[in-house]
Coordinates of C-alpha atoms and ligand atoms in Angstrom, one line a residue:
M43 CA 0.0 0.0 0.0
S44 CA 1.4 3.4 -0.9
F45 CA 2.2 6.1 1.6
T46 CA -0.8 8.2 0.5
E47 CA -3.2 5.3 0.9
E48 CA -1.8 4.6 4.4
L49 CA -2.3 8.2 5.2
E50 CA -5.8 8.5 3.9
K51 CA -7.1 5.5 5.6
R52 CA -6.2 6.8 9.1
K53 CA -8.7 8.6 11.4
T54 CA -7.5 9.5 14.8
F55 CA -10.0 10.8 17.3
G56 CA -10.9 11.1 20.9
I57 CA -14.3 10.8 22.7
V58 CA -15.1 13.5 25.1
S59 CA -17.8 13.5 27.7
H60 CA -18.7 14.2 31.3
P61 CA -18.0 11.0 33.4
D62 CA -20.9 8.6 33.2
A63 CA -22.4 9.8 29.9
G64 CA -21.3 6.6 28.2
K65 CA -17.8 7.1 26.8
T66 CA -16.5 3.7 27.8
T67 CA -19.6 1.9 26.6
L68 CA -19.5 3.7 23.2
T69 CA -15.7 3.0 22.9
E70 CA -16.4 -0.6 23.5
K71 CA -19.2 -0.8 20.9
L72 CA -16.9 0.8 18.3
L73 CA -14.2 -1.7 19.1
L74 CA -16.7 -4.5 18.7
F75 CA -17.7 -3.2 15.3
G76 CA -14.1 -3.2 14.3
G77 CA -13.5 -6.7 15.6
A78 CA -10.8 -5.4 17.8
I79 CA -12.4 -7.0 20.8
Q80 CA -14.7 -10.0 20.9
V81 CA -16.6 -9.6 24.0
A82 CA -18.5 -6.8 25.7
G83 CA -16.9 -5.8 28.9
A84 CA -13.3 -5.9 27.7
V85 CA -12.8 -2.2 28.0
K86 CA -15.2 -1.7 30.8
S87 CA -13.0 -3.7 33.2
N88 CA -10.2 -1.3 32.5
K89 CA -12.3 1.7 33.2
I90 CA -11.3 4.1 35.9
K91 CA -13.7 3.1 38.7
K92 CA -16.1 5.6 40.0
H93 CA -16.0 6.9 43.5
A94 CA -12.2 6.6 43.5
T95 CA -11.7 10.3 43.9
S96 CA -10.7 10.1 47.5
D97 CA -8.5 7.1 47.1
F98 CA -5.2 7.8 45.4
M99 CA -3.9 4.2 45.6
E100 CA -6.8 3.3 43.4
I101 CA -5.7 6.0 41.0
E102 CA -2.2 4.5 41.0
R103 CA -3.7 1.2 40.1
Q104 CA -5.7 2.7 37.4
R105 CA -2.6 4.5 36.1
G106 CA -1.1 1.1 35.3
I107 CA -4.2 0.0 33.5
S108 CA -4.6 3.1 31.6
V109 CA -1.4 2.5 29.6
A110 CA -3.3 -0.3 27.9
T111 CA -6.2 1.9 27.0
S112 CA -4.2 5.0 26.0
V113 CA -4.7 4.2 22.3
M114 CA -7.2 1.7 21.0
A115 CA -6.9 1.1 17.3
F116 CA -9.3 -0.9 15.1
K117 CA -10.1 -1.4 11.5
Y118 CA -13.4 -0.6 10.0
R119 CA -14.5 -0.4 6.4
D120 CA -10.9 -0.5 5.3
R121 CA -9.9 2.4 7.6
K122 CA -7.5 2.4 10.5
I123 CA -9.1 4.1 13.3
N124 CA -7.2 5.2 16.4
I125 CA -9.2 6.1 19.5
L126 CA -7.2 8.1 22.0
D127 CA -8.4 7.6 25.5
T128 CA -9.4 10.8 27.2
P129 CA -9.8 9.9 30.8
G130 CA -13.0 11.2 32.2
H131 CA -12.0 11.3 35.8
K132 CA -12.2 14.7 37.3
D133 CA -8.6 14.6 38.5
F134 CA -7.3 13.7 35.0
A135 CA -8.6 16.8 33.4
E136 CA -5.3 18.2 32.3
D137 CA -4.1 14.9 30.9
T138 CA -7.3 14.8 28.9
F139 CA -6.8 18.3 27.5
R140 CA -3.4 17.3 26.3
T141 CA -4.6 14.1 24.6
L142 CA -6.9 16.3 22.6
T143 CA -3.9 18.0 21.0
A144 CA -3.1 14.7 19.3
V145 CA -6.4 14.0 17.7
D146 CA -7.8 15.1 14.3
S147 CA -11.4 15.0 15.3
A148 CA -13.6 14.3 18.3
I149 CA -16.9 12.6 19.3
V150 CA -18.8 14.4 22.1
V151 CA -21.1 12.2 24.1
V152 CA -24.1 13.8 25.9
D153 CA -26.4 12.1 28.3
V154 CA -30.0 12.6 27.1
A155 CA -31.3 13.1 30.6
K156 CA -28.5 15.2 32.0
G157 CA -27.8 17.3 28.9
V158 CA -24.6 19.2 28.5
E159 CA -22.5 18.9 31.6
T160 CA -19.5 20.9 32.9
Q161 CA -16.6 18.7 31.9
T162 CA -17.9 18.4 28.4
E163 CA -18.1 22.2 28.2
A164 CA -14.4 22.5 29.2
L165 CA -13.3 19.8 26.8
V166 CA -15.3 21.1 23.9
E167 CA -13.7 24.5 24.6
V168 CA -10.3 23.0 24.0
C169 CA -11.4 21.3 20.8
K170 CA -12.9 24.6 19.6
M171 CA -9.6 26.4 20.3
R172 CA -8.0 24.1 17.7
K173 CA -11.1 24.0 15.4
T174 CA -11.2 20.2 15.9
P175 CA -14.1 18.8 13.9
M176 CA -16.7 17.3 16.3
I177 CA -19.6 14.9 16.0
V178 CA -22.1 14.8 18.9
F179 CA -23.7 11.5 20.1
V180 CA -26.7 11.9 22.4
N181 CA -26.8 8.8 24.4
K182 CA -29.2 6.7 26.6
L183 CA -32.3 7.3 24.4
D184 CA -33.7 4.1 26.0
R185 CA -34.3 6.3 29.1
E186 CA -36.5 9.2 29.6
G187 CA -34.6 12.5 29.0
K188 CA -34.8 15.9 27.6
D189 CA -36.7 16.9 24.5
G190 CA -34.5 16.6 21.4
F191 CA -34.9 20.2 20.4
D192 CA -34.1 21.4 23.9
L193 CA -30.9 19.3 23.7
L194 CA -30.0 20.8 20.3
D195 CA -30.5 24.2 21.9
E196 CA -28.2 23.3 24.8
I197 CA -25.6 22.0 22.4
E198 CA -25.7 25.3 20.6
T199 CA -25.9 27.6 23.6
K200 CA -23.8 25.8 26.2
L201 CA -21.2 24.3 23.9
G202 CA -21.4 26.9 21.2
L203 CA -21.6 24.3 18.5
K204 CA -23.6 24.6 15.3
A205 CA -25.8 21.5 15.5
V206 CA -26.8 19.7 12.4
P207 CA -29.0 16.7 13.4
L208 CA -28.3 13.7 11.2
S209 CA -30.5 11.3 13.1
W210 CA -33.7 12.0 15.0
P211 CA -35.2 9.9 17.8
I212 CA -38.7 8.4 17.6
G213 CA -39.9 8.6 21.1
M214 CA -37.6 7.9 24.1
G215 CA -37.5 5.8 27.2
Q216 CA -40.3 3.3 27.2
R217 CA -41.7 4.7 24.0
F218 CA -38.3 4.7 22.2
Q219 CA -38.8 3.1 18.8
G220 CA -35.6 4.0 17.0
V221 CA -34.2 6.8 15.0
Y222 CA -34.8 8.3 11.6
N223 CA -31.5 8.7 9.8
L224 CA -31.8 12.0 8.2
Y225 CA -28.5 11.6 6.4
K226 CA -29.4 8.3 4.7
K227 CA -33.2 8.8 4.8
Q228 CA -33.7 5.5 6.6
L229 CA -35.8 4.4 9.5
V230 CA -33.7 2.4 11.9
L231 CA -35.9 0.5 14.3
F232 CA -34.9 -0.3 17.9
R233 CA -35.7 -3.9 18.8
P234 CA -34.4 -4.3 22.4
H235 CA -35.0 -8.0 22.4
S236 CA -32.4 -8.4 19.7
K237 CA -29.5 -6.7 21.5
Q238 CA -27.6 -9.9 22.0
D239 CA -26.8 -10.2 18.4
N240 CA -26.2 -6.5 18.1
K241 CA -28.4 -6.1 15.1
E242 CA -30.6 -3.2 14.3
E243 CA -33.6 -3.4 12.0
V244 CA -33.1 -1.0 9.2
V245 CA -36.1 0.0 7.1
V246 CA -35.2 2.0 4.1
F247 CA -37.9 4.7 4.0
D248 CA -37.4 7.9 2.1
D249 CA -40.9 9.2 2.0
L250 CA -42.1 10.1 5.5
A251 CA -45.4 11.1 4.0
S252 CA -46.2 7.5 3.1
A253 CA -49.1 6.0 5.1
E254 CA -46.8 3.0 5.6
L255 CA -45.1 4.9 8.4
E256 CA -48.2 4.5 10.6
T257 CA -48.2 0.8 10.2
I258 CA -44.5 0.6 11.2
I259 CA -44.3 3.0 14.2
G260 CA -48.0 3.8 15.0
E261 CA -50.1 6.8 14.3
A262 CA -49.1 9.1 17.1
A263 CA -45.3 8.5 16.6
A264 CA -45.7 8.9 12.8
E265 CA -47.4 12.2 13.2
E266 CA -44.8 13.5 15.7
L267 CA -41.9 12.3 13.6
R268 CA -43.2 14.1 10.4
E269 CA -43.7 17.3 12.3
E270 CA -40.3 17.2 13.9
V271 CA -38.5 16.3 10.7
N272 CA -40.3 19.2 9.0
M273 CA -39.1 21.5 11.8
I274 CA -35.5 20.2 11.5
E275 CA -35.5 20.8 7.8
E276 CA -36.7 24.3 8.3
V277 CA -34.5 25.3 11.2
Y278 CA -31.2 23.4 10.7
P279 CA -28.9 23.6 7.8
D280 CA -28.0 20.6 5.6
L281 CA -24.7 19.0 6.4
D282 CA -21.8 20.7 4.6
I283 CA -18.8 18.5 5.0
N284 CA -16.4 21.3 4.5
E285 CA -18.0 23.3 7.3
Y286 CA -17.8 20.3 9.6
L287 CA -14.1 19.9 8.7
K288 CA -13.5 23.6 9.5
G289 CA -15.1 23.0 12.9
E290 CA -18.1 25.1 12.0
Q291 CA -20.9 22.6 11.8
H292 CA -21.4 19.7 14.1
P293 CA -23.4 16.6 13.1
V294 CA -25.6 15.3 15.9
F295 CA -26.7 11.6 16.3
F296 CA -29.1 10.0 18.8
G297 CA -28.8 6.5 20.1
S298 CA -28.2 4.2 23.0
A299 CA -24.6 2.9 23.3
I300 CA -25.4 0.2 25.7
N301 CA -28.0 -1.3 23.4
N302 CA -25.6 -0.7 20.5
F303 CA -28.3 1.4 18.9
G304 CA -27.5 4.3 16.6
V305 CA -23.8 3.6 17.0
K306 CA -23.4 2.2 13.6
E307 CA -25.1 5.1 11.9
M308 CA -22.7 7.4 13.6
L309 CA -19.7 5.3 12.9
D310 CA -20.6 5.0 9.2
C311 CA -20.9 8.7 8.9
F312 CA -17.7 9.2 10.9
V313 CA -15.6 7.1 8.6
E314 CA -17.1 8.9 5.6
I315 CA -16.6 12.5 6.8
A316 CA -14.0 12.6 9.6
P317 CA -10.6 14.0 8.6
S318 CA -7.5 11.9 7.8
P319 CA -4.4 13.2 9.6
L320 CA -4.4 17.0 9.4
P321 CA -1.5 19.4 8.9
R322 CA 0.0 20.6 12.2
E323 CA 1.3 24.0 13.1
T324 CA 4.9 24.4 14.4
E325 CA 6.6 27.6 15.5
E326 CA 8.5 27.4 12.2
R327 CA 6.0 26.4 9.6
I328 CA 3.0 24.2 8.9
V329 CA 3.8 20.5 8.6
E330 CA 1.8 18.6 6.1
P331 CA 1.2 14.9 6.8
D332 CA 2.2 13.8 3.3
E333 CA 5.7 15.3 3.6
D334 CA 8.5 12.7 3.0
K335 CA 10.3 13.4 6.2
F336 CA 9.1 12.0 9.5
S337 CA 8.1 14.4 12.3
G338 CA 6.0 14.0 15.5
F339 CA 5.5 15.2 19.0
I340 CA 5.1 13.8 22.5
F341 CA 1.7 14.5 24.0
K342 CA 1.6 12.2 27.0
I343 CA 4.2 10.5 29.2
H344 CA 3.3 7.5 31.3
A345 CA 5.6 6.5 34.2
N346 CA 6.3 2.9 35.0
M347 CA 4.5 1.6 38.0
D348 CA 7.5 -0.3 39.2
P349 CA 9.8 1.9 41.1
K350 CA 12.8 -0.3 40.2
H351 CA 12.4 0.5 36.6
R352 CA 12.2 4.2 36.3
D353 CA 11.6 4.1 32.5
R354 CA 8.5 5.7 31.2
I355 CA 6.5 5.4 28.0
A356 CA 6.3 8.6 26.0
F357 CA 3.4 8.7 23.5
L358 CA 4.4 10.1 20.1
R359 CA 1.8 11.4 17.6
I360 CA 3.2 11.0 14.1
C361 CA 2.5 14.2 12.1
S362 CA 4.4 13.6 8.8
G363 CA 6.4 11.0 6.9
K364 CA 6.9 7.4 7.9
F365 CA 8.3 6.6 11.3
Q366 CA 10.7 3.7 11.3
R367 CA 12.2 1.5 14.0
N368 CA 15.9 1.7 14.7
T369 CA 16.4 4.9 12.7
N370 CA 18.3 7.9 13.8
Y371 CA 16.0 10.8 14.7
L372 CA 16.5 14.2 16.2
H373 CA 15.2 15.1 19.6
V374 CA 14.8 18.8 18.8
R375 CA 14.9 20.3 22.3
Q376 CA 17.9 18.3 23.5
E377 CA 19.6 18.6 20.1
K378 CA 20.5 14.9 20.2
K379 CA 20.2 11.9 17.9
M380 CA 18.1 9.0 19.2
K381 CA 16.9 5.8 17.8
F382 CA 14.1 3.6 19.1
S383 CA 14.5 -0.2 19.1
N384 CA 11.2 -1.1 20.6
P385 CA 8.6 1.4 19.5
T386 CA 5.2 0.1 20.6
A387 CA 1.9 0.2 18.8
F388 CA -1.5 -0.4 20.4
M389 CA -4.3 -2.5 18.9
A390 CA -7.2 -2.4 21.3
S391 CA -5.6 -3.6 24.5
K392 CA -2.7 -5.5 22.8
K393 CA 0.7 -4.0 22.5
S394 CA 3.3 -5.0 19.8
V395 CA 6.6 -3.7 18.5
V396 CA 6.2 -1.9 15.2
D397 CA 8.6 -1.4 12.4
E398 CA 6.9 1.5 10.9
A399 CA 4.0 3.9 11.6
Y400 CA 2.2 6.6 9.7
P401 CA 0.8 10.1 10.3
G402 CA -2.1 9.8 12.7
D403 CA -0.6 6.8 14.5
I404 CA 0.5 6.9 18.0
V405 CA 3.6 5.1 19.0
G406 CA 4.8 4.4 22.5
L407 CA 8.5 5.0 23.1
Y408 CA 10.4 3.7 26.1
D409 CA 12.1 6.6 27.7
S410 CA 14.5 6.9 30.6
G411 CA 13.8 10.6 31.2
N412 CA 14.6 12.3 27.9
F413 CA 11.2 13.5 27.1
K414 CA 8.8 16.1 28.3
I415 CA 5.4 16.9 27.0
G416 CA 5.5 18.9 23.8
D417 CA 8.9 17.6 22.6
S418 CA 9.4 17.2 18.9
I419 CA 11.2 14.4 17.1
T420 CA 12.1 14.8 13.5
E421 CA 14.5 13.6 10.8
G422 CA 16.7 16.5 11.4
E423 CA 14.7 19.7 11.0
K424 CA 14.3 21.9 14.0
L425 CA 10.5 22.0 14.4
N426 CA 8.6 22.9 17.5
F427 CA 5.0 21.8 17.4
K428 CA 2.4 24.2 18.7
G429 CA -0.9 23.5 20.4
I430 CA 0.3 21.6 23.4
P431 CA -0.1 24.2 26.0
S432 CA -0.3 24.0 29.8
F433 CA -3.5 25.3 31.3
S434 CA -3.8 27.5 34.4
P435 CA -4.2 25.1 37.3
E436 CA -6.9 25.6 39.9
Q437 CA -5.3 24.5 43.2
F438 CA -2.0 25.6 44.6
R439 CA 0.3 24.7 47.4
Y440 CA 3.9 25.4 48.4
V441 CA 6.0 22.3 48.3
D442 CA 8.9 22.0 50.7
N443 CA 11.6 19.4 51.3
A444 CA 10.8 17.3 54.3
D445 CA 14.1 15.4 54.4
P446 CA 17.2 17.7 54.2
L447 CA 19.4 14.8 53.1
K448 CA 17.2 14.1 50.1
S449 CA 17.0 17.5 48.4
K450 CA 18.5 16.3 45.2
Q451 CA 16.1 13.4 44.9
L452 CA 13.3 15.8 45.6
A453 CA 14.4 18.2 42.9
K454 CA 14.8 15.4 40.4
G455 CA 11.5 13.7 41.3
L456 CA 9.6 17.0 41.1
N457 CA 11.1 17.8 37.8
Q458 CA 10.3 14.4 36.3
L459 CA 6.8 14.4 37.6
M460 CA 6.2 17.9 36.1
E461 CA 7.6 16.8 32.8
E462 CA 5.2 13.9 32.8
G463 CA 2.5 16.5 33.3
V464 CA 1.2 15.3 36.7
A465 CA 1.0 18.9 37.8
Q466 CA 2.8 22.2 37.2
M467 CA 5.5 23.9 39.2
F468 CA 6.2 27.5 39.5
V469 CA 9.3 28.9 41.2
K470 CA 8.7 32.2 42.9
E471 CA 11.0 35.0 41.9
V472 CA 11.4 36.6 45.3
N473 CA 12.3 33.6 47.4
G474 CA 12.8 30.7 45.1
R475 CA 10.0 28.8 46.8
R476 CA 8.2 26.1 44.7
V477 CA 4.5 26.3 44.2
I478 CA 2.7 23.3 42.8
G479 CA -0.5 23.9 40.8
T480 CA -2.9 21.1 39.9
V481 CA -6.4 20.7 38.5
G482 CA -7.7 18.4 41.2
A483 CA -6.7 18.2 44.9
L484 CA -5.9 14.5 44.7
Q485 CA -2.8 15.2 42.6
F486 CA -1.0 16.5 45.7
E487 CA -1.3 13.2 47.4
V488 CA -0.3 11.4 44.2
I489 CA 2.9 13.5 44.0
Q490 CA 3.8 12.9 47.6
Y491 CA 3.3 9.2 47.3
R492 CA 5.2 8.9 44.0
L493 CA 8.1 11.1 45.3
K494 CA 8.5 8.7 48.2
N495 CA 8.0 5.5 46.2
E496 CA 9.9 6.3 43.1
Y497 CA 12.5 8.8 44.2
G498 CA 12.9 8.2 48.0
A499 CA 12.2 11.9 48.6
S500 CA 9.8 13.4 51.1
C501 CA 7.8 16.6 50.7
S502 CA 5.4 18.6 52.8
Y503 CA 2.8 21.1 51.6
E504 CA 1.9 24.5 52.9
P505 CA -1.3 26.3 51.9
V506 CA -1.0 29.2 49.6
N507 CA -3.8 31.4 48.7
L508 CA -3.9 31.6 44.9
H509 CA -6.6 32.0 42.4
K510 CA -4.9 31.6 39.0
A511 CA -1.5 31.3 37.3
C512 CA -1.3 33.4 34.1
W513 CA 1.5 33.5 31.7
V514 CA 2.5 37.1 30.9
S515 CA 3.9 38.7 27.8
C516 CA 4.5 42.3 26.8
D517 CA 6.0 43.9 23.7
D518 CA 6.9 47.1 25.5
I519 CA 10.1 46.4 27.5
D520 CA 9.6 49.4 29.8
A521 CA 6.1 48.5 30.6
L522 CA 7.2 44.9 31.3
K523 CA 10.0 46.1 33.6
E524 CA 7.6 48.3 35.5
F525 CA 5.2 45.5 35.9
M526 CA 7.9 43.2 37.1
S527 CA 9.2 45.6 39.7
K528 CA 5.7 46.5 41.0
R529 CA 4.4 42.9 41.1
K530 CA 7.6 41.2 42.0
R531 CA 6.2 39.2 44.9
D532 CA 3.5 37.7 42.6
L533 CA 5.9 36.5 39.9
A534 CA 7.3 33.1 39.2
K535 CA 8.8 31.0 36.4
D536 CA 7.3 27.8 35.1
I537 CA 9.6 24.8 34.3
D538 CA 10.4 26.2 30.8
G539 CA 11.5 29.5 32.4
Q540 CA 8.4 31.4 31.2
L541 CA 7.2 34.3 33.3
V542 CA 4.0 33.6 35.3
F543 CA 1.8 35.9 37.3
L544 CA 0.4 34.2 40.4
A545 CA -2.9 36.0 41.1
E546 CA -4.2 35.8 44.7
S547 CA -7.8 36.5 43.7
A548 CA -9.9 37.4 40.7
W549 CA -9.7 41.0 42.0
T550 CA -5.9 41.1 42.1
L551 CA -5.8 39.8 38.5
K552 CA -8.3 42.4 37.4
M553 CA -6.3 45.2 39.1
A554 CA -3.1 44.0 37.6
Q555 CA -4.7 44.0 34.1
E556 CA -6.1 47.5 34.7
N557 CA -2.9 48.9 36.1
H558 CA -0.7 47.3 33.4
P559 CA -2.7 47.6 30.2
K560 CA 0.3 46.9 28.0
V561 CA 0.9 43.5 29.7
Q562 CA -1.0 40.6 28.4
F563 CA -2.2 37.8 30.7
H564 CA -2.7 34.4 29.2
F565 CA -4.6 31.4 30.7
T566 CA -2.6 28.9 28.8
S567 CA 1.2 28.7 28.3
E568 CA 0.9 29.1 24.5
F569 CA -0.1 32.4 23.1
Ligands
G4P37 P1 -18.3 6.9 31.0 O1 -17.2 6.1 30.4 O2 -18.6 8.1 30.2 O3 -18.0 7.3 32.5 O4 -19.6 6.1 31.0 P2 -19.9 4.5 30.9 O5 -19.7 4.0 29.6 O6 -19.2 3.8 32.0 O7 -21.4 4.6 31.3 C1 -21.9 5.0 32.5 C2 -23.2 4.3 32.9 O8 -24.2 4.5 31.9 C3 -23.0 2.8 32.9 O9 -23.9 2.3 33.9 C4 -23.5 2.3 31.6 O10 -23.9 1.0 31.6 C5 -24.6 3.3 31.4 N1 -24.9 3.4 29.9 C6 -24.1 3.6 28.9 N2 -24.8 3.8 27.8 C7 -26.1 3.6 28.1 C8 -27.3 3.7 27.3 O11 -27.4 3.8 26.1 N3 -28.5 3.5 28.1 C9 -28.5 3.3 29.4 N4 -29.7 3.2 30.0 N5 -27.4 3.3 30.1 C10 -26.2 3.4 29.5 P3 -23.4 1.9 35.4 O12 -24.6 1.2 36.0 O13 -22.8 3.0 36.0 O14 -22.2 0.9 35.1 P4 -22.4 -0.7 34.8 O15 -22.8 -1.3 36.0 O16 -23.4 -0.8 33.7 O17 -21.0 -1.0 34.3

């Protein structure tokens, strides 16, 4: 198969949702369609268990498991589909944000009863920043939930997406009969008793006005469906694939993942319209996937669970060219040549050594501490991929050394954990004190535990009253100097040496913005 064919058949995406909306169930159904797993429950058993928020040992255990589900690849209708796992746990939010930098499109799962929830809003915001094409799947139609039009409204107002319904439910909960596929003009009937064989009954039906509809779904449902489909045709635009690809239209499907209903409609549409590997921006230039020379970036680092083996797995997203095993590549930040003898590919939950991989693929590289998130690997060109920012954390604490004899171990451990993206560290300009910022409170315990177990170092925390960390920039050197001298005690550097303003409250931030209008405050590290 030619390079171009390999490229075009790849679709790399992530599923985003609020925990419990049905991401794991949907992933599993997709893998079943692709024949990548044979039995239901194979992914489920790997799932990050609920109610584990207060138990960091449980998170440690899950961390081990989640290597296996980081990338799940399967083949469907001659395409190679890579699903990148976007952990839905609340304390994994930043990891999830970063994974989204490595996808070309996303599927957003919304629970029909709960509607659009907070985590979905945050994740969709990240996709929108990058204009990632998104398809929405409204799940759990076998249960009572919100009215379809109200949901479309929520999708538009809360998520800011331009909804284009491609399927429409016929009733819901007890009355749920199936969906009308607006894209293919087909009635797809839900027959719950047949869920074991995963079959849907598809009735090709392109004339909703036909009296036959009454005999199939009953009078009341037929009338309702006709009315609703009329309304959809009046209110919502037709799908324009280019608009979808530009991130400006968002197809919406309805179904029930657990019953495997409506999933195939969405998957069939997905393989038709979802983008193949897209060009990627670097600080230097745009990298096209079909370039001859290989390039890629690290978007996730996974530490080994075994403290005796400090090696980690760095996940590389291939952006251009063909990646080959045992070939000399350039680690751009470290300006050093490296080759990889055991690059790993993932196929559902199986791992295997690969000889070559193509744009859109994810390869796991064994790493003894060379990589940090955002690093580029190329055939020689100095490229730095953009779009892998850090986000302002929400919780902060001072971190201190609790064992004076182990300060080196502490420094090393903290550095490596930050490179892995467990949390962010800021060093205050005035006194050199280290502040750790995380998305969830649990991360502090995880850091303490891992420092002890993996690095033999002890740390203690002290509360610090902070609201946000903002990266600052300013074109006017004098204005910057003035800001730096006036706000000295609130300034810090991140691990890349970038200047960060640590705002104590929303008010301090507002005042700083007002008093220093020439200084820009950014909520992500990339601006
Ligand atoms: P998540 O990964 O987004 O957190 O969600 P997950 O797939 O685990 O689904 C959350 C719960 O919703 C699960 O139930 C799952 O069985 C259920 N679910 C998923 N899709 C559907 C659907 O189409 N209809 C209905 N009625 N339920 C659905 P659970 O009881 O929490 O877990 P389990 O005991 O079933 O494993």
